[in-house]
PDB file of C-alpha atoms and ligand atoms in Angstrom:
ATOM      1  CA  UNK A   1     204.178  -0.138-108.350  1.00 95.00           C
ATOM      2  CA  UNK A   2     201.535   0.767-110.632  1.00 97.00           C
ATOM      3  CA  UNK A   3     197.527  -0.738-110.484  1.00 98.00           C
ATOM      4  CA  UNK A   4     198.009  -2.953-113.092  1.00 98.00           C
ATOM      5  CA  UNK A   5     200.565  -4.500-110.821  1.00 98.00           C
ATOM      6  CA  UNK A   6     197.486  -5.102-108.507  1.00 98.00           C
ATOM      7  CA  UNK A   7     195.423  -6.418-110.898  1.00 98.00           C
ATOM      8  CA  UNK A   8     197.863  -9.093-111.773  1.00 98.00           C
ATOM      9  CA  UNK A   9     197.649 -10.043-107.705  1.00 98.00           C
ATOM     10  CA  UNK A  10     193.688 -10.598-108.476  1.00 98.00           C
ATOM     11  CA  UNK A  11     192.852 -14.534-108.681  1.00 98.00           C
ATOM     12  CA  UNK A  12     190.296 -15.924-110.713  1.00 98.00           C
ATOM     13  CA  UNK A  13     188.182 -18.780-108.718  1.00 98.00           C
ATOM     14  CA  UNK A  14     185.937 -20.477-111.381  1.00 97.00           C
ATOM     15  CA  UNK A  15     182.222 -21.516-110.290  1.00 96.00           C
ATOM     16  CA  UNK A  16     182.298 -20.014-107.101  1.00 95.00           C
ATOM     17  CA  UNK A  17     180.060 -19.711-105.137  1.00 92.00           C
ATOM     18  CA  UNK A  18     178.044 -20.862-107.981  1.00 91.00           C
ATOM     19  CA  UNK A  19     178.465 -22.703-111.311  1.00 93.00           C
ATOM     20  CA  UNK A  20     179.146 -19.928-114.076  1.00 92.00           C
ATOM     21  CA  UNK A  21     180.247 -17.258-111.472  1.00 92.00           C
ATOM     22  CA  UNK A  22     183.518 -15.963-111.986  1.00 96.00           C
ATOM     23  CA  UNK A  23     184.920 -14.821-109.084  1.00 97.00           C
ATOM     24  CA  UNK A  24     187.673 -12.161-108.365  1.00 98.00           C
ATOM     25  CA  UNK A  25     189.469 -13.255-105.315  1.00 98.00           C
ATOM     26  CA  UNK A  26     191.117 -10.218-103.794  1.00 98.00           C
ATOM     27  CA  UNK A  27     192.579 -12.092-100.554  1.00 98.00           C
ATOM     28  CA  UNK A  28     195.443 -12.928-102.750  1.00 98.00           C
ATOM     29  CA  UNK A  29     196.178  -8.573-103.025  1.00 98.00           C
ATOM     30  CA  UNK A  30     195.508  -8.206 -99.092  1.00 98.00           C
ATOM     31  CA  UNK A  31     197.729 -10.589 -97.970  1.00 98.00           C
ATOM     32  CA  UNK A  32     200.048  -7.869 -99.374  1.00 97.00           C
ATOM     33  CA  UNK A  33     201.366  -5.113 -96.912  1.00 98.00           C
ATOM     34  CA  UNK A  34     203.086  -3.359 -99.739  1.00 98.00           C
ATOM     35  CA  UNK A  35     199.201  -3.429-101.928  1.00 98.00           C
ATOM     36  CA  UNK A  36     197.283  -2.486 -99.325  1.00 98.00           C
ATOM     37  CA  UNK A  37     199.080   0.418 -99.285  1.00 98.00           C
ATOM     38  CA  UNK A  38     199.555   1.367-102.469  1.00 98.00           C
ATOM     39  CA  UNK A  39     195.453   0.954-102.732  1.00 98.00           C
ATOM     40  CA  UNK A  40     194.784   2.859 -99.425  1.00 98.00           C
ATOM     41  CA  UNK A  41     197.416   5.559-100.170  1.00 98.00           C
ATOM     42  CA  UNK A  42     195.854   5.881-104.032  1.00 98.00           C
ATOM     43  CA  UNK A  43     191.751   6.071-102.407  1.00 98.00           C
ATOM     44  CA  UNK A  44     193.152   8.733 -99.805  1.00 98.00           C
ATOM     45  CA  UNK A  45     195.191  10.803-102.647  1.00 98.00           C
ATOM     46  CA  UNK A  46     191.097  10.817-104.607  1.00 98.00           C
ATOM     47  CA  UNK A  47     189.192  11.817-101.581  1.00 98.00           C
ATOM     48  CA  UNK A  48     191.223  13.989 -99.486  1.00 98.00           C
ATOM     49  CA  UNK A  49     190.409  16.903-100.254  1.00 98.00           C
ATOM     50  CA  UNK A  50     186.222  16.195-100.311  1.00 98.00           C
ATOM     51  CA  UNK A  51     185.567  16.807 -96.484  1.00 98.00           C
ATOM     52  CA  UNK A  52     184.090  12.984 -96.646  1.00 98.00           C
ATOM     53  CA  UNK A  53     182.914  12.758 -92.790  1.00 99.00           C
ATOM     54  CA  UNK A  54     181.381   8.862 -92.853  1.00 98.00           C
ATOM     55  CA  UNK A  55     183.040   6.033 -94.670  1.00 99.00           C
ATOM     56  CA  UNK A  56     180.312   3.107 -95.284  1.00 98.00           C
ATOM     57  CA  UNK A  57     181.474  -0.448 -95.840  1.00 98.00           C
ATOM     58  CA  UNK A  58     179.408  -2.856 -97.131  1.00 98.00           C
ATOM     59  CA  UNK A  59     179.708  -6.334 -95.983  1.00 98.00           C
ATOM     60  CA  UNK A  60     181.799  -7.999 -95.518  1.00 97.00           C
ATOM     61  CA  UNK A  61     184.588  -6.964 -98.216  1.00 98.00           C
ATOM     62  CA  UNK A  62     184.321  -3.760 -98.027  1.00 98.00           C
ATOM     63  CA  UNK A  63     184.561  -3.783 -94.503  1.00 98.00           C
ATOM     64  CA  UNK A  64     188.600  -4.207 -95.242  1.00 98.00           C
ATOM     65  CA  UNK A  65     189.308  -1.108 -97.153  1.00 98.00           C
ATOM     66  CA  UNK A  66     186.571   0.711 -95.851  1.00 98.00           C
ATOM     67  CA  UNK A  67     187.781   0.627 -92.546  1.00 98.00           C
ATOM     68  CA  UNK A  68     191.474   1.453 -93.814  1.00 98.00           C
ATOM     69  CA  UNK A  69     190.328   4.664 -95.630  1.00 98.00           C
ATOM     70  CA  UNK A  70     188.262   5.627 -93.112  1.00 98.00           C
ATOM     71  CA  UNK A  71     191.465   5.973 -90.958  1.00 98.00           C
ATOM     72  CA  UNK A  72     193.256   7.750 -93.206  1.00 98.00           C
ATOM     73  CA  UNK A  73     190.721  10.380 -94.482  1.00 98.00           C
ATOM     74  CA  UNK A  74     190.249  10.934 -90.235  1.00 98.00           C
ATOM     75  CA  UNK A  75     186.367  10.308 -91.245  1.00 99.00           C
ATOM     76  CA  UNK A  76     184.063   7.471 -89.224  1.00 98.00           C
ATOM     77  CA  UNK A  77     183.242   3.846 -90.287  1.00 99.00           C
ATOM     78  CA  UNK A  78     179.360   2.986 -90.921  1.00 98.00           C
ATOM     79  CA  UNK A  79     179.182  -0.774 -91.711  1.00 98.00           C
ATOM     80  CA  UNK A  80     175.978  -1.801 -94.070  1.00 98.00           C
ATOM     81  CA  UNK A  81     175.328  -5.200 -92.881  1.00 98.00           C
ATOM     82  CA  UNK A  82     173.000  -8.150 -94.440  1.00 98.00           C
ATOM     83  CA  UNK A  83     169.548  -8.103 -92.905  1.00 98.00           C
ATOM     84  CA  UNK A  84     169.546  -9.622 -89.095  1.00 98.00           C
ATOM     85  CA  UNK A  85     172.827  -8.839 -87.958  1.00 98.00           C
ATOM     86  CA  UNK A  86     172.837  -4.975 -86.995  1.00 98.00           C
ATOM     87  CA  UNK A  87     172.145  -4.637 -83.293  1.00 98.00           C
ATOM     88  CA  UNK A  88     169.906  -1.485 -83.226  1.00 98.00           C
ATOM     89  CA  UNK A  89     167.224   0.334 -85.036  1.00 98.00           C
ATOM     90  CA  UNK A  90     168.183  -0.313 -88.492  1.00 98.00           C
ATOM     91  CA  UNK A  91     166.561   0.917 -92.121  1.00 98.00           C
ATOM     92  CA  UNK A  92     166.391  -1.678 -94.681  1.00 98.00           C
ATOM     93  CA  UNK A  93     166.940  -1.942 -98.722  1.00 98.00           C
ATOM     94  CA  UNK A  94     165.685  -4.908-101.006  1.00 97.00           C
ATOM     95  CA  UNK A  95     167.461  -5.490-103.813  1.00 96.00           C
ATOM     96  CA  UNK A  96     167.427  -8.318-106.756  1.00 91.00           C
ATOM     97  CA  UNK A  97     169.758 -10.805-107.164  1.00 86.00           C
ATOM     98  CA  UNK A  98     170.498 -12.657-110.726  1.00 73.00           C
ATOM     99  CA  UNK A  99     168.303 -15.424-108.398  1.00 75.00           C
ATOM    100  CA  UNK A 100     166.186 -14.104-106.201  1.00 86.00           C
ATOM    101  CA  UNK A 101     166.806 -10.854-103.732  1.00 94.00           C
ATOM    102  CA  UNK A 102     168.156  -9.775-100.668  1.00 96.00           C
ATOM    103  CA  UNK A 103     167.843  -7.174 -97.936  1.00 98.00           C
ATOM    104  CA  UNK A 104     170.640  -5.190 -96.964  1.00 98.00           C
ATOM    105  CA  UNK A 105     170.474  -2.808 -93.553  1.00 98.00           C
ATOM    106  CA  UNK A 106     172.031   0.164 -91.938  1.00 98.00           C
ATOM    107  CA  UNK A 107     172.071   1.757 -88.609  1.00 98.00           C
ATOM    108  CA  UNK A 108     169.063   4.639 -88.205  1.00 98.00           C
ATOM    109  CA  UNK A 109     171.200   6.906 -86.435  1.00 98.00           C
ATOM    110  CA  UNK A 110     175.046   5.580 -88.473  1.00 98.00           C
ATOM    111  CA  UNK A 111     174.327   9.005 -90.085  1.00 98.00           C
ATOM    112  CA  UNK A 112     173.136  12.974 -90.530  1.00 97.00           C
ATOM    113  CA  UNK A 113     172.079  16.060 -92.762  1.00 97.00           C
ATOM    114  CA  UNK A 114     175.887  17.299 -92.541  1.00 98.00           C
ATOM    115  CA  UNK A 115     177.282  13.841 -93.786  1.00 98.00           C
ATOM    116  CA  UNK A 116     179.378  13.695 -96.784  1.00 98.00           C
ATOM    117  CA  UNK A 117     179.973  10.654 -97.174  1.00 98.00           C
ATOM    118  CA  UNK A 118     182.299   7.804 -99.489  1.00 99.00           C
ATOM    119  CA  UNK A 119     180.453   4.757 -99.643  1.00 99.00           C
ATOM    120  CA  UNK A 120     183.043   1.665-100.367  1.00 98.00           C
ATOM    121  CA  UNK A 121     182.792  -2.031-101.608  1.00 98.00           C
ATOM    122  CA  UNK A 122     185.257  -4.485-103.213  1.00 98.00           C
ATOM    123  CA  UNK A 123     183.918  -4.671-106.302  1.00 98.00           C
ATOM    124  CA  UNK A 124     180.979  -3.727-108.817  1.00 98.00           C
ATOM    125  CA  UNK A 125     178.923  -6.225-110.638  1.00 96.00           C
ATOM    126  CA  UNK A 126     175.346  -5.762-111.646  1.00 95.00           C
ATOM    127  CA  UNK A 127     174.925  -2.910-109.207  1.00 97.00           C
ATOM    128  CA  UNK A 128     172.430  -3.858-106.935  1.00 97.00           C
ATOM    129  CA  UNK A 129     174.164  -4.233-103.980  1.00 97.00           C
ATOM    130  CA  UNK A 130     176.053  -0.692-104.291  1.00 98.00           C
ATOM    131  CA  UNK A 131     172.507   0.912-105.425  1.00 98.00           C
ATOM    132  CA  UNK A 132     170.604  -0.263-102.750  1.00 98.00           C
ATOM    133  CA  UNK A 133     173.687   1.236-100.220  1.00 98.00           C
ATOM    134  CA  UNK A 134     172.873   4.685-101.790  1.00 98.00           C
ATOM    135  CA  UNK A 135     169.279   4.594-101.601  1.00 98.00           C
ATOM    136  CA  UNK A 136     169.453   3.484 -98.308  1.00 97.00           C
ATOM    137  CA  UNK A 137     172.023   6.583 -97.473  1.00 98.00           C
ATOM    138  CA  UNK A 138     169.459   8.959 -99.487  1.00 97.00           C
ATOM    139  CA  UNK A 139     166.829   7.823 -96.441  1.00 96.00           C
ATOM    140  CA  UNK A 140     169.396   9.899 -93.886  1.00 93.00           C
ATOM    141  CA  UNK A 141     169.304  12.278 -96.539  1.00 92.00           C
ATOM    142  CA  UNK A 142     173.121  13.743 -95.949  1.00 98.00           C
ATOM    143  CA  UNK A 143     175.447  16.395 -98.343  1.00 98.00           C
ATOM    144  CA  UNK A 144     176.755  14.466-100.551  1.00 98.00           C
ATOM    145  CA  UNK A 145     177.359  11.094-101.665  1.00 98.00           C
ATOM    146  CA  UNK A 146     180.407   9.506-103.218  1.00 98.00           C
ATOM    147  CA  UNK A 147     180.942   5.849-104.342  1.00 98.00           C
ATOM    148  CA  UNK A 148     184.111   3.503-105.219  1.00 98.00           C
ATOM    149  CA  UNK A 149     185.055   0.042-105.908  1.00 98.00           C
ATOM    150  CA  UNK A 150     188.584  -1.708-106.155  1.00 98.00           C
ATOM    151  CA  UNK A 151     187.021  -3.651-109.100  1.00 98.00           C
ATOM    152  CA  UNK A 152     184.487  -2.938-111.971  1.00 98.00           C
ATOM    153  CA  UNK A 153     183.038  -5.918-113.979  1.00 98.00           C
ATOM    154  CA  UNK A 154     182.015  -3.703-116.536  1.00 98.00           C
ATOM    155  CA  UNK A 155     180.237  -6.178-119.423  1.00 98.00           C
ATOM    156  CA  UNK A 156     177.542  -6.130-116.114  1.00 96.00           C
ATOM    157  CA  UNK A 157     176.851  -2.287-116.889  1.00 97.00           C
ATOM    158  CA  UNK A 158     176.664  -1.963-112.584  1.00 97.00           C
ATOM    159  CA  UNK A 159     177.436   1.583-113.316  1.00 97.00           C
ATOM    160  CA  UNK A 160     173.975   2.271-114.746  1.00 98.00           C
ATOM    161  CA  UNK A 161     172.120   1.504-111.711  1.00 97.00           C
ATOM    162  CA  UNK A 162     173.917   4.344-109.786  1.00 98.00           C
ATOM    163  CA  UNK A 163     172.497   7.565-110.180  1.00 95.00           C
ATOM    164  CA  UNK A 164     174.118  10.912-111.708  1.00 96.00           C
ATOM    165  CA  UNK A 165     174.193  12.858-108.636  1.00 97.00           C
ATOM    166  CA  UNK A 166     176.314  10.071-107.485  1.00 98.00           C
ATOM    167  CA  UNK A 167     179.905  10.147-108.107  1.00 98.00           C
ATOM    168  CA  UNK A 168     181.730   6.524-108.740  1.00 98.00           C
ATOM    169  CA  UNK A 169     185.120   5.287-110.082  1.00 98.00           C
ATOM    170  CA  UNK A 170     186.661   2.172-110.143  1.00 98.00           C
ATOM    171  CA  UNK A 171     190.596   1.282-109.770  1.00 98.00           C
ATOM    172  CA  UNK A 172     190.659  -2.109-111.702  1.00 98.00           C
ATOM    173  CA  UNK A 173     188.239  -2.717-114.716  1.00 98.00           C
ATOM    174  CA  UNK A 174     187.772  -5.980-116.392  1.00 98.00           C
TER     175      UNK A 174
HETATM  176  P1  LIG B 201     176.424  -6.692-107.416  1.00 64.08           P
HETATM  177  O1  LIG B 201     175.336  -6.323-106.467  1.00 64.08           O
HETATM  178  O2  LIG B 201     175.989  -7.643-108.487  1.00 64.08           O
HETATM  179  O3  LIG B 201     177.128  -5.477-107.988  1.00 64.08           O
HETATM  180  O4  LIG B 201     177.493  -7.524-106.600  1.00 64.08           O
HETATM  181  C1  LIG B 201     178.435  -6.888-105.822  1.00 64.08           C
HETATM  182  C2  LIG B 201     178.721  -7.644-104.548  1.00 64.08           C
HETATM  183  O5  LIG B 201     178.840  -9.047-104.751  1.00 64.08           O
HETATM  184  C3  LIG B 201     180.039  -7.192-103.953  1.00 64.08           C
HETATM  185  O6  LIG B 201     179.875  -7.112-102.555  1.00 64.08           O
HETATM  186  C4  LIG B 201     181.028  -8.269-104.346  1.00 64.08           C
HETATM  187  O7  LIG B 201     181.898  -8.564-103.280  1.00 64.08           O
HETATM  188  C5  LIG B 201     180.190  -9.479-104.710  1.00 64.08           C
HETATM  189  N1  LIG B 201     180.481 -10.043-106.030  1.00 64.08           N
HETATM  190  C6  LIG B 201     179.606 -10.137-107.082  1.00 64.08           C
HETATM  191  N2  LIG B 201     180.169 -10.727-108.135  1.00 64.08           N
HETATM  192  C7  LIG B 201     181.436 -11.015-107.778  1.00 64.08           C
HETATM  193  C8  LIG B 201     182.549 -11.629-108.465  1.00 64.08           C
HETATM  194  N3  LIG B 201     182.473 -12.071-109.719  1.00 64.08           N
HETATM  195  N4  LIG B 201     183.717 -11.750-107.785  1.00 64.08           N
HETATM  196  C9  LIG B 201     183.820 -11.295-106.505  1.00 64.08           C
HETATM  197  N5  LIG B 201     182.809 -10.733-105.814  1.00 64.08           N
HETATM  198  C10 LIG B 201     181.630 -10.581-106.444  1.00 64.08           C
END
């Protein structure tokens, strides 16, 4: 098996969830024992050997590998929810949206100084949502941070919102 194996698993949806939007539809790769390993087994073989302590998954699909890696790296899972839904004392990052902006929210005590830590989410498209995780990591000020996606939509130029001391790759680049 080989990633561009994956990325043939990836399914288009046109105009969803809004008219214009292509989306990348990775349901159709989960539903696959034999990708999710391949993925997991290809994320663990990157990071293994980086002492990550704290994987962060940002909602809600990259709560799905997130939690996977975390498993397999032996590190803990910090979910980065959407404002309101975190149960206690929580930091919180605005960010724009194409229309609009949001507020994403973390746990004040999810981490500490002696955190290295691999922050995951499906996929990258203008950034924001994968900046706004960092700065809101950069509060708890920990040792390190690192960053991936499964997917890059790189004519968005995400990349350029995540600063150099920041290290990111993708797996699947359109
Ligand atoms: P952004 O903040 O623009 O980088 O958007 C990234 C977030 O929105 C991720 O959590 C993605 O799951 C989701 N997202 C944005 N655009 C798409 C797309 N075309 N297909 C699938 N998910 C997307």
């Amino acid at each position: 098996m080989t990633i561009e194996d994956v990325k043939k698993e990836i399914r288009d949806i046109q105009d969803f969830p809004s008219k214009g939007i292509v989306f990348k539809d990775l349901t159709t790769v989960f539903k696959n024992a034999q990708y999710i390993q391949f993925l997991s087994d290809m994320l663990y073989n990157q990071y293994k050997d980086y002492g990550i302590t704290k994987v962060i998954g940002i909602e809600s699909r990259g709560f799905i590998m997130g939690a996977i890696l975390s498993e397999k790296l032996n590190a803990g899972f910090i979910p980065v929810r959407k404002k309101g839904k975190l149960p206690a004392e929580s930091y919180e990052m605005e960010y724009q949206l194409e229309y609009g902006s949001a507020i994403i929210e973390m746990h004040k005590d999810a981490l500490d100084e002696n955190d290295v830590v691999l922050i995951h989410d499906d996929l990258l498209a203008t950034g924001g949502t994968l900046a706004a995780s960092i700065s809101l990591v950069k509060i708890l000020g920990v040792k390190k941070i690192y960053c991936n996606t499964i997917v890059e939509l790189t004519a968005l130029h995400g990349r350029k919102l995540i600063e150099s001391d920041v290290e990111f790759i993708s797996l699947i680049k359109y």
